PDB file of C-alpha atoms in Angstrom:
ATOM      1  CA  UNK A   1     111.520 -28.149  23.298  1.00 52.00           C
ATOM      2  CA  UNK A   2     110.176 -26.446  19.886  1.00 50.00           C
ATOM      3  CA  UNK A   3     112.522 -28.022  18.052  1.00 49.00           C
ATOM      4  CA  UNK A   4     111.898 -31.658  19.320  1.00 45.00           C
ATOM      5  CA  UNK A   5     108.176 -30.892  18.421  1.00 47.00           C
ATOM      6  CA  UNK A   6     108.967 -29.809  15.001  1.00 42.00           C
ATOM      7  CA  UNK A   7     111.017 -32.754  14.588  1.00 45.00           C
ATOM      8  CA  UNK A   8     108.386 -35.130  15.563  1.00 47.00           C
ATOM      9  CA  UNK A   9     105.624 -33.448  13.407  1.00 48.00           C
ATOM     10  CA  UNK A  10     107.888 -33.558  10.358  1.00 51.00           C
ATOM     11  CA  UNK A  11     108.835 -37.295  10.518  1.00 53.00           C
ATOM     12  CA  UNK A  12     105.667 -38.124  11.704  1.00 53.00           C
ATOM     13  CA  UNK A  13     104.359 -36.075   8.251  1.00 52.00           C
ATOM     14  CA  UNK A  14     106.840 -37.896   6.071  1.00 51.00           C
ATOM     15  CA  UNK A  15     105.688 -41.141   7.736  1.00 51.00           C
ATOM     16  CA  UNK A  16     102.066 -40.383   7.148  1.00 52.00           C
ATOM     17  CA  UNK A  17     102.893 -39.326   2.798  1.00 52.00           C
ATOM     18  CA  UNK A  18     104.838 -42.550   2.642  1.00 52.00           C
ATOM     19  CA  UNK A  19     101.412 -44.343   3.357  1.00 60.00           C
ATOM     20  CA  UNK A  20      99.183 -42.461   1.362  1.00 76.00           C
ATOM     21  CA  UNK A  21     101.577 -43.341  -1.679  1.00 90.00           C
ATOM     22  CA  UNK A  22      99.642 -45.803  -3.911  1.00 95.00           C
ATOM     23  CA  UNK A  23      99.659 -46.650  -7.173  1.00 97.00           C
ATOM     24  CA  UNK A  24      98.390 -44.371  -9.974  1.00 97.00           C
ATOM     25  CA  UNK A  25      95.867 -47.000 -11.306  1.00 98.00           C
ATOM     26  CA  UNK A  26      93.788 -45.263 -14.429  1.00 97.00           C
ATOM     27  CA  UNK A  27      90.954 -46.521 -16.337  1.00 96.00           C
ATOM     28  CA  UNK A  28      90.374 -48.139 -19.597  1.00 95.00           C
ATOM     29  CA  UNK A  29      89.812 -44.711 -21.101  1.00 94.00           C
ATOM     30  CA  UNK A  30      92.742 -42.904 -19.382  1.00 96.00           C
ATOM     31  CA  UNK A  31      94.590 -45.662 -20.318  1.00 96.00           C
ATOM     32  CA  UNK A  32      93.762 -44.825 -24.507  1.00 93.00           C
ATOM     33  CA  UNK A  33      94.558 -41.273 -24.208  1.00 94.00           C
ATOM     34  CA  UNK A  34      97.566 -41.771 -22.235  1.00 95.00           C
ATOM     35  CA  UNK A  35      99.060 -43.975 -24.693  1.00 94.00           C
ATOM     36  CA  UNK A  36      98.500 -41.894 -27.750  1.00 93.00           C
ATOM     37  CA  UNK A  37      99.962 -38.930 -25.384  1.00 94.00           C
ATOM     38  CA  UNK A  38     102.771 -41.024 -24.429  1.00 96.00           C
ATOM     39  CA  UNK A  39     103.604 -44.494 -25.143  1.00 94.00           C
ATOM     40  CA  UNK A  40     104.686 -46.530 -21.712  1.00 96.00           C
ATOM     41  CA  UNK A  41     104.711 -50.205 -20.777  1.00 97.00           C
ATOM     42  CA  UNK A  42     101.590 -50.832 -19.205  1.00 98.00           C
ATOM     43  CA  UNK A  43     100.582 -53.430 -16.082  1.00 98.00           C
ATOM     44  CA  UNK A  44      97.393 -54.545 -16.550  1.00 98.00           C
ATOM     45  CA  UNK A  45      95.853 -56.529 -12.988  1.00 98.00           C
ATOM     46  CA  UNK A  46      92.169 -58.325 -13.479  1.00 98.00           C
ATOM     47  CA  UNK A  47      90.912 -59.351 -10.132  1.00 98.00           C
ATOM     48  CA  UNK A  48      87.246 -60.181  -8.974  1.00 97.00           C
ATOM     49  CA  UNK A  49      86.201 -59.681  -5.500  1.00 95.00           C
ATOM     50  CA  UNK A  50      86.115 -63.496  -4.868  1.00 95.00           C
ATOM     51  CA  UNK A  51      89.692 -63.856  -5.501  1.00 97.00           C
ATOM     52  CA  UNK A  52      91.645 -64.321  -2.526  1.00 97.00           C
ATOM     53  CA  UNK A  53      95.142 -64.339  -4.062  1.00 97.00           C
ATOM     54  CA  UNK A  54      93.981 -61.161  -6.017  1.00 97.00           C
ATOM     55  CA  UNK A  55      93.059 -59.516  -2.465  1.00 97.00           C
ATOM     56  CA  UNK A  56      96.319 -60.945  -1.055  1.00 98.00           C
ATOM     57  CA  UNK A  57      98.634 -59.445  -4.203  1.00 98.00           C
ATOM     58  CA  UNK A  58      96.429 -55.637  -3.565  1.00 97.00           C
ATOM     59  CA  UNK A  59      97.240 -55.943   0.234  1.00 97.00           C
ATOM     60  CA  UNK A  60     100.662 -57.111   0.079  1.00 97.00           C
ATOM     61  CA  UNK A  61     102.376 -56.500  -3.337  1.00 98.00           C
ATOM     62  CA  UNK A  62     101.278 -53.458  -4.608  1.00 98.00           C
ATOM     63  CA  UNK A  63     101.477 -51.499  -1.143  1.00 97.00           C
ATOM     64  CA  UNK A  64     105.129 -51.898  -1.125  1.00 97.00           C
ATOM     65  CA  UNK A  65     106.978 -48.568  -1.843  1.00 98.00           C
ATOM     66  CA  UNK A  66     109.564 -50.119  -4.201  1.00 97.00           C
ATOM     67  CA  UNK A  67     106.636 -50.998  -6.226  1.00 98.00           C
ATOM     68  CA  UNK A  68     104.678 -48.180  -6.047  1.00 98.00           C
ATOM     69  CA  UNK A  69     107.355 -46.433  -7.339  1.00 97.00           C
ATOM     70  CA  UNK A  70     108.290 -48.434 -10.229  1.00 98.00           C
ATOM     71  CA  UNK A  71     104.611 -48.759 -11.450  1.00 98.00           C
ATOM     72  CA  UNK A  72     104.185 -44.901 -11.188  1.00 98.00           C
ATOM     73  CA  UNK A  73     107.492 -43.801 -12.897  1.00 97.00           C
ATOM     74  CA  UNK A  74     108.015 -46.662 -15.592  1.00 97.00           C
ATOM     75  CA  UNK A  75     104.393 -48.069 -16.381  1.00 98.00           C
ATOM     76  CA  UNK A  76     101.095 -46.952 -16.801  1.00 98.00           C
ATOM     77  CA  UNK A  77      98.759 -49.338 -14.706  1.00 98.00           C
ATOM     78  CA  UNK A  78      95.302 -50.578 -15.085  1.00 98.00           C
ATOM     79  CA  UNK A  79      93.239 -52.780 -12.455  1.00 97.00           C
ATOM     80  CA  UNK A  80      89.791 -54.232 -13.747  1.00 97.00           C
ATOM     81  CA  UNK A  81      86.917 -55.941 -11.856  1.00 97.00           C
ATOM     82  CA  UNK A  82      86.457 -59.026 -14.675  1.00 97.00           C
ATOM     83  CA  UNK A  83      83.129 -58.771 -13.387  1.00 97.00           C
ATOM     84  CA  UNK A  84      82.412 -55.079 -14.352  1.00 96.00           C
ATOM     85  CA  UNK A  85      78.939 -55.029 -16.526  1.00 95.00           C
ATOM     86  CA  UNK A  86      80.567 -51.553 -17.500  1.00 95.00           C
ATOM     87  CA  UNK A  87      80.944 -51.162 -21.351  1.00 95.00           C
ATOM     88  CA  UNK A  88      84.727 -50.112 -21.843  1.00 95.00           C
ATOM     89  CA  UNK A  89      85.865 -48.045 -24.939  1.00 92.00           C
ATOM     90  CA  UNK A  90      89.313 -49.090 -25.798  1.00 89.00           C
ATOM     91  CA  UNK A  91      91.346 -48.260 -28.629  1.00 88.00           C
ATOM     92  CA  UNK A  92      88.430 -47.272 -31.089  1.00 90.00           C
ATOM     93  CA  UNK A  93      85.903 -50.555 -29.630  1.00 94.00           C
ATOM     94  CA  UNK A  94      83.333 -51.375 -27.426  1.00 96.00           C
ATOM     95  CA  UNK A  95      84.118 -54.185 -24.849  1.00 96.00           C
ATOM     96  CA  UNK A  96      81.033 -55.525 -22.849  1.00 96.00           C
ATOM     97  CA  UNK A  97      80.376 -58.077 -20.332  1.00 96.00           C
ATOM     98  CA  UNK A  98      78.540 -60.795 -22.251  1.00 96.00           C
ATOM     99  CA  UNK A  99      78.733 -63.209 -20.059  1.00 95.00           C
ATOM    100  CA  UNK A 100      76.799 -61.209 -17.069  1.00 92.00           C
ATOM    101  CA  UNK A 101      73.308 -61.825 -19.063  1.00 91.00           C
ATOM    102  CA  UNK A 102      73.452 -65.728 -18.896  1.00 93.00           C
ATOM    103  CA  UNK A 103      76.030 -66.458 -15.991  1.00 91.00           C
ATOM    104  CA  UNK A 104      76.245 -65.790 -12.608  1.00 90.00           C
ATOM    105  CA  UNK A 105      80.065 -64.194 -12.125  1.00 89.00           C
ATOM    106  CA  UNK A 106      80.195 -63.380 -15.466  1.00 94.00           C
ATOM    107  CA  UNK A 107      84.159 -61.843 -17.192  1.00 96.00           C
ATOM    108  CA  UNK A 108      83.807 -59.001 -19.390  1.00 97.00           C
ATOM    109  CA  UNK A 109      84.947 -59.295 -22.899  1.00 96.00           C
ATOM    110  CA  UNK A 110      88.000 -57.690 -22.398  1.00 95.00           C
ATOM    111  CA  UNK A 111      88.964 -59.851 -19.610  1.00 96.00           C
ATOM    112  CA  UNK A 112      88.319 -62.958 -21.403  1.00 96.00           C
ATOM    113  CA  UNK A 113      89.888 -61.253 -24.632  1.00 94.00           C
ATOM    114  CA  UNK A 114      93.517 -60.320 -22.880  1.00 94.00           C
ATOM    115  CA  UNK A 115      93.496 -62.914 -20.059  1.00 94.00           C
ATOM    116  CA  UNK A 116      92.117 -66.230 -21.229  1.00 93.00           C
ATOM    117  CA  UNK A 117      95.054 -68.615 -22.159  1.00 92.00           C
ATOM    118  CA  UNK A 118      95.026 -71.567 -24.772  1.00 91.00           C
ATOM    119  CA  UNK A 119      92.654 -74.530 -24.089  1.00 92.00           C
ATOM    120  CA  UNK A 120      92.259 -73.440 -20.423  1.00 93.00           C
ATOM    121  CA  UNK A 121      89.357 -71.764 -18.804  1.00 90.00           C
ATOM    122  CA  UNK A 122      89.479 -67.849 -17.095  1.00 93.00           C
ATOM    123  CA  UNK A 123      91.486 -68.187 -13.468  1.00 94.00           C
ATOM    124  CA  UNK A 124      92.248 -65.166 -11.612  1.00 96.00           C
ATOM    125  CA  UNK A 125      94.028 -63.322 -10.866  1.00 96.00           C
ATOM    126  CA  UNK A 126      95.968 -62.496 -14.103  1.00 97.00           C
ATOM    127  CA  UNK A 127      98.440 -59.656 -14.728  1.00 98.00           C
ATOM    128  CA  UNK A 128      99.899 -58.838 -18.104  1.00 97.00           C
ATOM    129  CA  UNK A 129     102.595 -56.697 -18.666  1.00 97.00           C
ATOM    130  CA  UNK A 130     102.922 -54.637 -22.611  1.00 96.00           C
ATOM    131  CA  UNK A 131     105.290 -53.234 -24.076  1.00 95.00           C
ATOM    132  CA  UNK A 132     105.153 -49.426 -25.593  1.00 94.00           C
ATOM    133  CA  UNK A 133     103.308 -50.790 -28.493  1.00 91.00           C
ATOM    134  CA  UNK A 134     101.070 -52.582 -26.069  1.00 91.00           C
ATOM    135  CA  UNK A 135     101.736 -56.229 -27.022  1.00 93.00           C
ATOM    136  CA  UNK A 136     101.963 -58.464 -24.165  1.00 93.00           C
ATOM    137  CA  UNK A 137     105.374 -59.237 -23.282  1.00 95.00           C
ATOM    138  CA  UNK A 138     104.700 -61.251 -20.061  1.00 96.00           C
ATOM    139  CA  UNK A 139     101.006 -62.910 -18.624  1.00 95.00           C
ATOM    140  CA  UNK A 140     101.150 -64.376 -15.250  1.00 97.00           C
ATOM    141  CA  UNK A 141      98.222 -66.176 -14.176  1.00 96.00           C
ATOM    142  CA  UNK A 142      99.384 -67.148 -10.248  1.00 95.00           C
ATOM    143  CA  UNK A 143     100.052 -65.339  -7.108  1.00 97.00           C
ATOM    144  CA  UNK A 144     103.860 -63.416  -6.781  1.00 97.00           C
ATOM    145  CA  UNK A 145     105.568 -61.675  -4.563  1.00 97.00           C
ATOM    146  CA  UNK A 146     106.849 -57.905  -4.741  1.00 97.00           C
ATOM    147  CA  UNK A 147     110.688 -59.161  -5.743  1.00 97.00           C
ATOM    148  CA  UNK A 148     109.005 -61.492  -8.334  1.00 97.00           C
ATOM    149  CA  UNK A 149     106.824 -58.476 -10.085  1.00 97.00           C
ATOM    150  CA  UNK A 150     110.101 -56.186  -9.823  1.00 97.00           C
ATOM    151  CA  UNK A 151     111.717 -58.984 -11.639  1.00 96.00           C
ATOM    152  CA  UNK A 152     109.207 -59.120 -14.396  1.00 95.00           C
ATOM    153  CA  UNK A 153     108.959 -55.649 -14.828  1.00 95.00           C
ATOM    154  CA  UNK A 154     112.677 -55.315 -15.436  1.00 90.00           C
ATOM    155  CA  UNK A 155     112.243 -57.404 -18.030  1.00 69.00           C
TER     156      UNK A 155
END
């Protein structure tokens, strides 16, 4: 009987850590010191809290293990409100949200900066992936699945 209780408690434990995994998400600042620290591709995700395909990607993409566990081991990752009126200090500048004094909804500088594309206005959700050096290697600007994201960051 003891051992049929410990059994349950410690799948019932392992069950309960596989939940709590997430991903390691750090901030703008993190993010600088990390890289000098340690170069690592990087998945940056810009969401508002509007965006239903950004809510959709947070509740179903990047809760899967397989993901979780790529992001955490091969990438550093960074998710930003593009609403933020925070002022972000990134690689020796000062990124503000310009927009938020004239414009309802406003996107911050840096949003606009890394996630606008040519002769189209800002659409979330966006998610770039950099290389080491952090130059963008791949911006998608739609909703994906888990597979598709593993598949871009195998690239």
């Amino acid at each position: 009987m003891k051992t049929c209780i410990l059994l349950l408690v410690l799948c019932c434990g392992n069950l309960a850590a596989q939940d709590r995994a997430q991903i390691n998400w750090l901030s703008w600042q993190e993010l600088d010191s990390a890289l000098v620290t340690k170069p690592k591709k990087t998945l940056v995700f810009f969401h508002a809290d509007w965006c239903a395909y950004c809510k959709k990607i947070d509740r179903v993409v990047f809760t899967k293990p397989e993901v979780i566990q790529k992001l955490n081991t091969d990438y550093y990752a960074v998710r930003m409100d593009v609403e933020t009126t925070d002022s972000i200090h990134f690689d020796g500048k000062t990124f503000t949200n310009t927009q938020a004094l004239t414009r309802r909804n406003g996107v911050h500088d840096l949003a606009l900066l890394l996630g606008t594309r040519p002769k189209k206005s800002f659409s979330l959700p966006v998610t770039l992936i950099l290389n080491e050096d952090f130059t963008i290697e791949k911006r998608i600007f739609n909703y994906y699945t888990s597979a598709l994201l593993l598949g871009f960051l195998e690239y």
